[in-house]
C-alpha cells in the first residue's frame, strides 16, 4: 500500500491560511519523489509554520525558534543518506535564525530550506517580520513598519546557497515541482514561499499576490542552471538571478532563480579528508563489540602523546 | 616523604616558546624516571604578554603545585617582575644578564595594576624600579640570582639565525643542568620534540651542550639527580583526557565554537579523527572516524549535536561559560525531548568574558540550573586527567542510558594541567547503549509504559516518530492535555531516580584518606589531588583529616554526604569560586551548612603552601573563611 504522507492530526491553522497549500505541495512532492519515507526527516522551527512536521507522516522534529537549520545539519551530517527538509517561518529563518541561515549557505550541507514568507510573526499575533517592507502597515500593527526588509532571494544568493527559488502557496503544482527539484539538488536549497496570512496580513493577501506573481519558467529562454564552473556562465547566472530577485513591487517572479550544480556539498568536502565518511558516516558506525568493549585502540590513536 | 620535590616556574612572553621549554623539562625528567606535573598560566593574548608554566617534579607522581619555587627561569624581564613574590630561601633565578638593565617602566606588557603593585613593593623596600631592584628583593627572601649571558652561550656554538631562537632551549637546558638531570635525557627530549627535523635538532643539541658546559664551569649544578627506571608513559592534559575518553566512548560527532579553554579538546579530536582500531574486535564492524564541526555559534553547536544524536550517533559539544550561556535553550530542549547529548563544560573565570584564560569553578550552580523549565540532567565533574578520560566515557554512557543532557564539568586548571598517565584501559568502562526499538517499526517515542522512565529511543533513518519542544504525547505530538503533561513530566523525572539507583555512590562522591578522621575537607574538580597532598601534610603534623571528594551533583549523593558530614567535627569546603557553590549544593540537598570555607577567585591555580596554611588556620579556630591569593 502506498505510504500516506499525512498524519491524522487535526490541523489548527486559521481557515484560509497559506500554510495549507504548502502542506499539500510538500506531501505531494514527498509522495511523487518516491523516497522511502523512513529516509526523510522534516525539521521546523517555532511559529505557525513550525507545526508542519506533525502533519506529515515522516520523522519530524519541531525544534526551537530559529534553530531548525543547525538541528537539520546535525541530522544530515551524522547520516548523509537522509533527506532533510526544513520548514520555517520568515521570522524564524531570517530574524532569530538569520545567523544559521547565512552559515548554511557557506556549508551547502544538502538541506531543502522552505521559508513560509507571510511577512508577519503569525503565532505571536502579527508583529512585523524581517520580510515586511518599510512603511507597510498591516491591521495587526499600530504604526507603519519602520524597519527595512530582507530580500530572501538575494540574501540566499549572497550567502552561497546553490539552489534558490520562490513559490506561492496558492500554486501548489508549481511549488510541488520546485520542492521535488530542490530535493534532488545535492547542495542546500532555499525556497521562499509567498504565504498569505489572512488573519494578520491584510496588505499582501492571496488576491494581491495572485495578481502580481508570474513564472520565470514561462519565459522559454530562462535557464537558471549552472553545470560547469565557467566564470563567465557563473557571472551571467548570478546577475540574472539577482536582477529577478530584486523585482517585487508590481510583479513578483516565482520559479527557480538559480541552480548551481558545480559546488561540492559539505558531506563531499568532509569525505575529501575523511575517506570512509560517506560509506560509514557517524550514524552507521558501530562503536563497540557485542560485549560493550570499545573497538578503539587509544594508545595507538594517541601514540603522539607517549613519551 | 618524597626525596625529590622540585618546583619550577618558567616564564616568558606569550608565543615565545615557553611551551617547548616546559615540554623539554617534562620529558627530560620523565626519561630520567621522575614524573612531572605542570600547569600553564597565560593571558588572553597571542603574543607578548606574560605566560608561564608551573612545574613540579617528585620521585612519585606529583599531584599539586607549590610556591616558593626552587627555580624560576626567566626568558624575559617581565617574568622576573611578575614573580617577585614566588621566591624563597634557596630559590634560583635563572635569567639573561642583558635583563639587568631593564626598567619596570619599559615592561609595557605587564598589566598596569600589576606594575603598580610591583612599584609599591620596590618603593617600600627602597629598591630601584628595575630588575636589579627586584633581584635585590628576591635576595632578601633568600633567592639566588644566576645571570647567564644567553646570547654568548648560544653564539659560541651556533652562528646561523638569531640567537633568541634558542633561548627557550637554553632556559630549559640550564634548569636541567642545575638540577642535575643528565645530558642524555635532555638531548633525547630535544630529539623527540623536534621529530625528524634534523636541521632544527642539530643546533639545539649544540645549545644543550654549551648550556651544560656553562653551568658546569661556573659550578651551578646543585646535585646529580641520578636515574630511576623510566617506563613509557603518556603525557596528557585534561583537554587530551576528555578527547581520548570521548573517542573510546564511541563519540563520532562533535561540534564546537572556538573558546578558551574548551576548543583545544575539539582541535585534539580533529587531529585524531582517523581512529586506530583494535583489529580483532572491529574487523567485521562498520567503523569510520569522528566528524568534528566548527559551528557558527554555540546555539548551533548544541542544537547540531542534538540533531546528530537523533540519528543514533554518540555526539557532544565542548564549551566554556559564555558559550554555555548561549546553549541554555538547546539544553532545555534536550531535557524536554530526552536527547542523549554530552556538553563538556570547561569552567573559566566569569562573569561575562571575565578572566577568559584563568581558572574558576563558578559555573556549578549554573550547570545545575541552565535552561528554562524543570528537566532531568546529569551534572558530573572530573578532578584529574585520568578522570577526564574515564568520565568522558561515562558521560556518553549516561547520556545514552538515561536519554538526557549530561553536563561534564572540567575546570581550566585541569584542562591545562599536564600529568603523567601510565596507560589507558578502555575495559575499565564498558560501553552502555540505549534502549532501542526494532528497526523500521512505528514507535511511541515517549511511551509512558515504563517504570524507570526510560522509553525506547527511535532514530531518524530507522523509525518514524515526532519530536517537539512543546509538551508532547507518547507519539511526540504537541499536547496541552493536563493529565498527559503530568505524566510526561513524571516520566522524565523518573529517569533521574533510576540514575540515582543505578550509578554507584562511589561515582558520585568518595572519601579519600583517614575515614575515621573527624576533620573533613570537601572539594571538587582540580583541587582533588592538591587536597590529597594536604592530607599528607596534615598527617605529618599529627592532624588527622579526610577528603570528601564530590564528582556528581545531579543526581546528588545526599544520603552519603549527609552521613559523612554529620560525623565530622569540622568541615571545610575548598573551592575556586567566591560563593562556595558546592557547599551551597550540599546545603540544598542535605540541609547541612558548611561554615568554614576556603575560596580562591583570582583565576590562578591553588597551591599547596597557601592551602595548607589556610586549612591550619581554620582548624586552629583562627578563621572561618580564607581567601587564597597566590599566583602571578
Ligand atoms: C527564543 C524564542 N523567542 C520568542 C519566541 C516566541 N515566538 C513564537 S513564534 C514566534 C514568531 C513566529 O514567526 P514566524 O517565524 O514568521 O512564523 P509564523 O508564525 O509566521 O509562521 C515567536 C517570536 C519563541 N518561541 N522562542
Ligand atoms: S496566524 Fe496567519 S500564518 Fe498563522 S495560522 Fe493563522 S493565518 Fe496562518
Ligand atoms: Mg511569519
PDB file of N, CA, C and O in Angstrom, chain B residues 354-407:
ATOM      1  N   UNK B 354      34.935  37.836  31.701  1.00  0.00           N
ATOM      2  CA  UNK B 354      35.647  37.541  32.943  1.00  0.00           C
ATOM      3  C   UNK B 354      37.149  37.439  32.798  1.00  0.00           C
ATOM      4  O   UNK B 354      37.805  38.346  32.299  1.00  0.00           O
ATOM      5  N   UNK B 355      37.685  36.326  33.257  1.00  0.00           N
ATOM      6  CA  UNK B 355      39.106  36.033  33.090  1.00  0.00           C
ATOM      7  C   UNK B 355      39.160  34.865  32.106  1.00  0.00           C
ATOM      8  O   UNK B 355      39.145  33.702  32.497  1.00  0.00           O
ATOM      9  N   UNK B 356      39.202  35.197  30.805  1.00  0.00           N
ATOM     10  CA  UNK B 356      38.953  34.157  29.804  1.00  0.00           C
ATOM     11  C   UNK B 356      39.950  33.015  29.793  1.00  0.00           C
ATOM     12  O   UNK B 356      39.641  31.933  29.305  1.00  0.00           O
ATOM     13  N   UNK B 357      41.155  33.241  30.311  1.00  0.00           N
ATOM     14  CA  UNK B 357      42.147  32.166  30.256  1.00  0.00           C
ATOM     15  C   UNK B 357      42.514  31.668  31.649  1.00  0.00           C
ATOM     16  O   UNK B 357      43.553  31.045  31.833  1.00  0.00           O
ATOM     17  N   UNK B 358      41.676  32.014  32.625  1.00  0.00           N
ATOM     18  CA  UNK B 358      42.046  31.685  34.010  1.00  0.00           C
ATOM     19  C   UNK B 358      41.037  30.744  34.640  1.00  0.00           C
ATOM     20  O   UNK B 358      39.896  30.641  34.209  1.00  0.00           O
ATOM     21  N   UNK B 359      41.472  30.150  35.725  1.00  0.00           N
ATOM     22  CA  UNK B 359      40.656  29.115  36.357  1.00  0.00           C
ATOM     23  C   UNK B 359      39.510  29.666  37.201  1.00  0.00           C
ATOM     24  O   UNK B 359      39.603  30.748  37.767  1.00  0.00           O
ATOM     25  N   UNK B 360      38.445  28.909  37.275  1.00  0.00           N
ATOM     26  CA  UNK B 360      37.343  29.215  38.184  1.00  0.00           C
ATOM     27  C   UNK B 360      36.397  28.019  38.235  1.00  0.00           C
ATOM     28  O   UNK B 360      36.312  27.250  37.294  1.00  0.00           O
ATOM     29  N   UNK B 361      35.705  27.921  39.361  1.00  0.00           N
ATOM     30  CA  UNK B 361      34.682  26.873  39.483  1.00  0.00           C
ATOM     31  C   UNK B 361      33.367  27.551  39.821  1.00  0.00           C
ATOM     32  O   UNK B 361      32.706  27.205  40.786  1.00  0.00           O
ATOM     33  N   UNK B 362      33.014  28.514  39.007  1.00  0.00           N
ATOM     34  CA  UNK B 362      31.855  29.336  39.357  1.00  0.00           C
ATOM     35  C   UNK B 362      30.629  29.031  38.517  1.00  0.00           C
ATOM     36  O   UNK B 362      29.660  29.775  38.545  1.00  0.00           O
ATOM     37  N   UNK B 363      30.662  27.932  37.773  1.00  0.00           N
ATOM     38  CA  UNK B 363      29.507  27.613  36.928  1.00  0.00           C
ATOM     39  C   UNK B 363      28.766  26.356  37.384  1.00  0.00           C
ATOM     40  O   UNK B 363      27.963  25.805  36.641  1.00  0.00           O
ATOM     41  N   UNK B 364      29.036  25.924  38.600  1.00  0.00           N
ATOM     42  CA  UNK B 364      28.369  24.713  39.077  1.00  0.00           C
ATOM     43  C   UNK B 364      26.863  24.928  39.220  1.00  0.00           C
ATOM     44  O   UNK B 364      26.055  24.143  38.712  1.00  0.00           O
ATOM     45  N   UNK B 365      26.497  26.002  39.900  1.00  0.00           N
ATOM     46  CA  UNK B 365      25.060  26.239  40.103  1.00  0.00           C
ATOM     47  C   UNK B 365      24.377  26.516  38.769  1.00  0.00           C
ATOM     48  O   UNK B 365      23.239  26.118  38.549  1.00  0.00           O
ATOM     49  N   UNK B 366      25.104  27.198  37.888  1.00  0.00           N
ATOM     50  CA  UNK B 366      24.545  27.463  36.553  1.00  0.00           C
ATOM     51  C   UNK B 366      24.329  26.146  35.806  1.00  0.00           C
ATOM     52  O   UNK B 366      23.275  25.926  35.204  1.00  0.00           O
ATOM     53  N   UNK B 367      25.315  25.258  35.868  1.00  0.00           N
ATOM     54  CA  UNK B 367      25.182  23.972  35.169  1.00  0.00           C
ATOM     55  C   UNK B 367      23.980  23.195  35.701  1.00  0.00           C
ATOM     56  O   UNK B 367      23.280  22.525  34.951  1.00  0.00           O
ATOM     57  N   UNK B 368      23.737  23.322  37.006  1.00  0.00           N
ATOM     58  CA  UNK B 368      22.610  22.605  37.601  1.00  0.00           C
ATOM     59  C   UNK B 368      21.276  23.215  37.203  1.00  0.00           C
ATOM     60  O   UNK B 368      20.241  22.573  37.294  1.00  0.00           O
ATOM     61  N   UNK B 369      21.311  24.463  36.780  1.00  0.00           N
ATOM     62  CA  UNK B 369      20.051  25.164  36.508  1.00  0.00           C
ATOM     63  C   UNK B 369      19.918  25.724  35.097  1.00  0.00           C
ATOM     64  O   UNK B 369      18.927  26.372  34.788  1.00  0.00           O
ATOM     65  N   UNK B 370      20.905  25.469  34.255  1.00  0.00           N
ATOM     66  CA  UNK B 370      20.848  26.027  32.890  1.00  0.00           C
ATOM     67  C   UNK B 370      19.576  25.597  32.193  1.00  0.00           C
ATOM     68  O   UNK B 370      19.217  24.420  32.222  1.00  0.00           O
ATOM     69  N   UNK B 371      18.974  26.520  31.495  1.00  0.00           N
ATOM     70  CA  UNK B 371      17.795  26.167  30.709  1.00  0.00           C
ATOM     71  C   UNK B 371      16.536  26.423  31.507  1.00  0.00           C
ATOM     72  O   UNK B 371      16.496  26.218  32.720  1.00  0.00           O
ATOM     73  N   UNK B 372      15.503  26.855  30.789  1.00  0.00           N
ATOM     74  CA  UNK B 372      14.246  27.153  31.471  1.00  0.00           C
ATOM     75  C   UNK B 372      13.447  25.869  31.703  1.00  0.00           C
ATOM     76  O   UNK B 372      13.611  24.887  30.984  1.00  0.00           O
ATOM     77  N   UNK B 373      12.596  25.941  32.684  1.00  0.00           N
ATOM     78  CA  UNK B 373      11.761  24.793  32.999  1.00  0.00           C
ATOM     79  C   UNK B 373      12.521  23.763  33.808  1.00  0.00           C
ATOM     80  O   UNK B 373      13.719  23.919  34.083  1.00  0.00           O
ATOM     81  N   UNK B 374      11.818  22.707  34.188  1.00  0.00           N
ATOM     82  CA  UNK B 374      12.425  21.670  35.023  1.00  0.00           C
ATOM     83  C   UNK B 374      12.590  20.399  34.202  1.00  0.00           C
ATOM     84  O   UNK B 374      11.640  19.937  33.573  1.00  0.00           O
ATOM     85  N   UNK B 375      13.786  19.884  34.199  1.00  0.00           N
ATOM     86  CA  UNK B 375      14.031  18.650  33.449  1.00  0.00           C
ATOM     87  C   UNK B 375      15.219  17.929  34.066  1.00  0.00           C
ATOM     88  O   UNK B 375      16.073  18.557  34.692  1.00  0.00           O
ATOM     89  N   UNK B 376      15.269  16.614  33.900  1.00  0.00           N
ATOM     90  CA  UNK B 376      16.392  15.889  34.478  1.00  0.00           C
ATOM     91  C   UNK B 376      17.651  16.055  33.632  1.00  0.00           C
ATOM     92  O   UNK B 376      17.575  16.176  32.410  1.00  0.00           O
ATOM     93  N   UNK B 377      18.748  16.067  34.308  1.00  0.00           N
ATOM     94  CA  UNK B 377      20.045  16.148  33.630  1.00  0.00           C
ATOM     95  C   UNK B 377      21.049  15.460  34.541  1.00  0.00           C
ATOM     96  O   UNK B 377      20.762  15.228  35.721  1.00  0.00           O
ATOM     97  N   UNK B 378      22.194  15.177  34.017  1.00  0.00           N
ATOM     98  CA  UNK B 378      23.272  14.701  34.877  1.00  0.00           C
ATOM     99  C   UNK B 378      24.369  15.752  34.847  1.00  0.00           C
ATOM    100  O   UNK B 378      24.722  16.262  33.780  1.00  0.00           O
ATOM    101  N   UNK B 379      24.835  16.114  36.027  1.00  0.00           N
ATOM    102  CA  UNK B 379      25.945  17.069  36.116  1.00  0.00           C
ATOM    103  C   UNK B 379      27.071  16.384  36.865  1.00  0.00           C
ATOM    104  O   UNK B 379      26.911  15.984  38.023  1.00  0.00           O
ATOM    105  N   UNK B 380      28.172  16.187  36.190  1.00  0.00           N
ATOM    106  CA  UNK B 380      29.308  15.488  36.788  1.00  0.00           C
ATOM    107  C   UNK B 380      30.577  16.304  36.602  1.00  0.00           C
ATOM    108  O   UNK B 380      30.603  17.234  35.800  1.00  0.00           O
ATOM    109  N   UNK B 381      31.602  15.959  37.360  1.00  0.00           N
ATOM    110  CA  UNK B 381      32.819  16.754  37.306  1.00  0.00           C
ATOM    111  C   UNK B 381      34.035  15.855  37.442  1.00  0.00           C
ATOM    112  O   UNK B 381      33.976  14.811  38.086  1.00  0.00           O
ATOM    113  N   UNK B 382      35.131  16.257  36.816  1.00  0.00           N
ATOM    114  CA  UNK B 382      36.366  15.483  36.906  1.00  0.00           C
ATOM    115  C   UNK B 382      37.418  16.250  37.686  1.00  0.00           C
ATOM    116  O   UNK B 382      37.429  17.488  37.684  1.00  0.00           O
ATOM    117  N   UNK B 383      38.313  15.492  38.311  1.00  0.00           N
ATOM    118  CA  UNK B 383      39.309  16.121  39.168  1.00  0.00           C
ATOM    119  C   UNK B 383      40.748  15.892  38.755  1.00  0.00           C
ATOM    120  O   UNK B 383      41.656  16.557  39.259  1.00  0.00           O
ATOM    121  N   UNK B 384      40.994  14.938  37.880  1.00  0.00           N
ATOM    122  CA  UNK B 384      42.353  14.782  37.370  1.00  0.00           C
ATOM    123  C   UNK B 384      42.266  14.230  35.955  1.00  0.00           C
ATOM    124  O   UNK B 384      41.173  13.934  35.453  1.00  0.00           O
ATOM    125  N   UNK B 385      43.426  14.098  35.311  1.00  0.00           N
ATOM    126  CA  UNK B 385      43.409  13.751  33.889  1.00  0.00           C
ATOM    127  C   UNK B 385      42.808  12.366  33.659  1.00  0.00           C
ATOM    128  O   UNK B 385      42.018  12.164  32.733  1.00  0.00           O
ATOM    129  N   UNK B 386      43.147  11.409  34.533  1.00  0.00           N
ATOM    130  CA  UNK B 386      42.565  10.077  34.338  1.00  0.00           C
ATOM    131  C   UNK B 386      41.051  10.125  34.448  1.00  0.00           C
ATOM    132  O   UNK B 386      40.336   9.451  33.709  1.00  0.00           O
ATOM    133  N   UNK B 387      40.570  10.910  35.389  1.00  0.00           N
ATOM    134  CA  UNK B 387      39.110  11.040  35.492  1.00  0.00           C
ATOM    135  C   UNK B 387      38.517  11.668  34.232  1.00  0.00           C
ATOM    136  O   UNK B 387      37.419  11.307  33.814  1.00  0.00           O
ATOM    137  N   UNK B 388      39.244  12.615  33.649  1.00  0.00           N
ATOM    138  CA  UNK B 388      38.750  13.212  32.400  1.00  0.00           C
ATOM    139  C   UNK B 388      38.526  12.119  31.357  1.00  0.00           C
ATOM    140  O   UNK B 388      37.542  12.130  30.623  1.00  0.00           O
ATOM    141  N   UNK B 389      39.447  11.180  31.296  1.00  0.00           N
ATOM    142  CA  UNK B 389      39.322  10.096  30.317  1.00  0.00           C
ATOM    143  C   UNK B 389      38.095   9.246  30.623  1.00  0.00           C
ATOM    144  O   UNK B 389      37.171   9.140  29.811  1.00  0.00           O
ATOM    145  N   UNK B 390      38.082   8.661  31.820  1.00  0.00           N
ATOM    146  CA  UNK B 390      37.022   7.683  32.109  1.00  0.00           C
ATOM    147  C   UNK B 390      35.662   8.351  32.293  1.00  0.00           C
ATOM    148  O   UNK B 390      34.634   7.772  31.936  1.00  0.00           O
ATOM    149  N   UNK B 391      35.673   9.557  32.830  1.00  0.00           N
ATOM    150  CA  UNK B 391      34.391  10.256  32.993  1.00  0.00           C
ATOM    151  C   UNK B 391      33.783  10.619  31.635  1.00  0.00           C
ATOM    152  O   UNK B 391      32.561  10.691  31.495  1.00  0.00           O
ATOM    153  N   UNK B 392      34.638  10.873  30.659  1.00  0.00           N
ATOM    154  CA  UNK B 392      34.094  11.205  29.334  1.00  0.00           C
ATOM    155  C   UNK B 392      33.401   9.991  28.722  1.00  0.00           C
ATOM    156  O   UNK B 392      32.401  10.132  28.021  1.00  0.00           O
ATOM    157  N   UNK B 393      33.947   8.810  28.985  1.00  0.00           N
ATOM    158  CA  UNK B 393      33.265   7.596  28.514  1.00  0.00           C
ATOM    159  C   UNK B 393      31.934   7.457  29.257  1.00  0.00           C
ATOM    160  O   UNK B 393      30.886   7.217  28.664  1.00  0.00           O
ATOM    161  N   UNK B 394      32.001   7.651  30.567  1.00  0.00           N
ATOM    162  CA  UNK B 394      30.778   7.511  31.382  1.00  0.00           C
ATOM    163  C   UNK B 394      29.727   8.524  30.965  1.00  0.00           C
ATOM    164  O   UNK B 394      28.536   8.203  30.898  1.00  0.00           O
ATOM    165  N   UNK B 395      30.168   9.745  30.695  1.00  0.00           N
ATOM    166  CA  UNK B 395      29.200  10.792  30.322  1.00  0.00           C
ATOM    167  C   UNK B 395      28.416  10.363  29.081  1.00  0.00           C
ATOM    168  O   UNK B 395      27.192  10.509  29.020  1.00  0.00           O
ATOM    169  N   UNK B 396      29.132   9.812  28.099  1.00  0.00           N
ATOM    170  CA  UNK B 396      28.450   9.339  26.884  1.00  0.00           C
ATOM    171  C   UNK B 396      27.507   8.184  27.223  1.00  0.00           C
ATOM    172  O   UNK B 396      26.395   8.098  26.706  1.00  0.00           O
ATOM    173  N   UNK B 397      27.953   7.299  28.105  1.00  0.00           N
ATOM    174  CA  UNK B 397      27.098   6.181  28.539  1.00  0.00           C
ATOM    175  C   UNK B 397      25.836   6.682  29.230  1.00  0.00           C
ATOM    176  O   UNK B 397      24.733   6.230  28.926  1.00  0.00           O
ATOM    177  N   UNK B 398      26.012   7.591  30.175  1.00  0.00           N
ATOM    178  CA  UNK B 398      24.846   8.100  30.920  1.00  0.00           C
ATOM    179  C   UNK B 398      23.861   8.758  29.954  1.00  0.00           C
ATOM    180  O   UNK B 398      22.654   8.598  30.073  1.00  0.00           O
ATOM    181  N   UNK B 399      24.399   9.536  29.016  1.00  0.00           N
ATOM    182  CA  UNK B 399      23.518  10.216  28.068  1.00  0.00           C
ATOM    183  C   UNK B 399      22.668   9.202  27.319  1.00  0.00           C
ATOM    184  O   UNK B 399      21.461   9.372  27.158  1.00  0.00           O
ATOM    185  N   UNK B 400      23.294   8.103  26.895  1.00  0.00           N
ATOM    186  CA  UNK B 400      22.568   7.084  26.143  1.00  0.00           C
ATOM    187  C   UNK B 400      21.596   6.330  27.040  1.00  0.00           C
ATOM    188  O   UNK B 400      20.442   6.117  26.687  1.00  0.00           O
ATOM    189  N   UNK B 401      22.058   5.953  28.191  1.00  0.00           N
ATOM    190  CA  UNK B 401      21.242   5.128  29.093  1.00  0.00           C
ATOM    191  C   UNK B 401      20.001   5.904  29.555  1.00  0.00           C
ATOM    192  O   UNK B 401      18.901   5.371  29.563  1.00  0.00           O
ATOM    193  N   UNK B 402      20.196   7.146  29.936  1.00  0.00           N
ATOM    194  CA  UNK B 402      19.076   7.896  30.523  1.00  0.00           C
ATOM    195  C   UNK B 402      18.445   8.890  29.548  1.00  0.00           C
ATOM    196  O   UNK B 402      17.471   9.551  29.877  1.00  0.00           O
ATOM    197  N   UNK B 403      19.015   8.997  28.348  1.00  0.00           N
ATOM    198  CA  UNK B 403      18.462   9.858  27.302  1.00  0.00           C
ATOM    199  C   UNK B 403      18.227  11.275  27.838  1.00  0.00           C
ATOM    200  O   UNK B 403      17.104  11.751  27.934  1.00  0.00           O
ATOM    201  N   UNK B 404      19.300  11.920  28.151  1.00  0.00           N
ATOM    202  CA  UNK B 404      19.201  13.279  28.684  1.00  0.00           C
ATOM    203  C   UNK B 404      20.528  14.000  28.466  1.00  0.00           C
ATOM    204  O   UNK B 404      21.535  13.378  28.102  1.00  0.00           O
ATOM    205  N   UNK B 405      20.526  15.322  28.664  1.00  0.00           N
ATOM    206  CA  UNK B 405      21.794  16.038  28.541  1.00  0.00           C
ATOM    207  C   UNK B 405      22.693  15.744  29.740  1.00  0.00           C
ATOM    208  O   UNK B 405      22.227  15.749  30.877  1.00  0.00           O
ATOM    209  N   UNK B 406      23.944  15.477  29.454  1.00  0.00           N
ATOM    210  CA  UNK B 406      24.928  15.280  30.514  1.00  0.00           C
ATOM    211  C   UNK B 406      25.920  16.431  30.448  1.00  0.00           C
ATOM    212  O   UNK B 406      26.521  16.677  29.400  1.00  0.00           O
ATOM    213  N   UNK B 407      26.045  17.139  31.539  1.00  0.00           N
ATOM    214  CA  UNK B 407      26.984  18.253  31.585  1.00  0.00           C
ATOM    215  C   UNK B 407      28.210  17.797  32.371  1.00  0.00           C
ATOM    216  O   UNK B 407      28.095  17.422  33.543  1.00  0.00           O
TER     217      UNK B 407
END
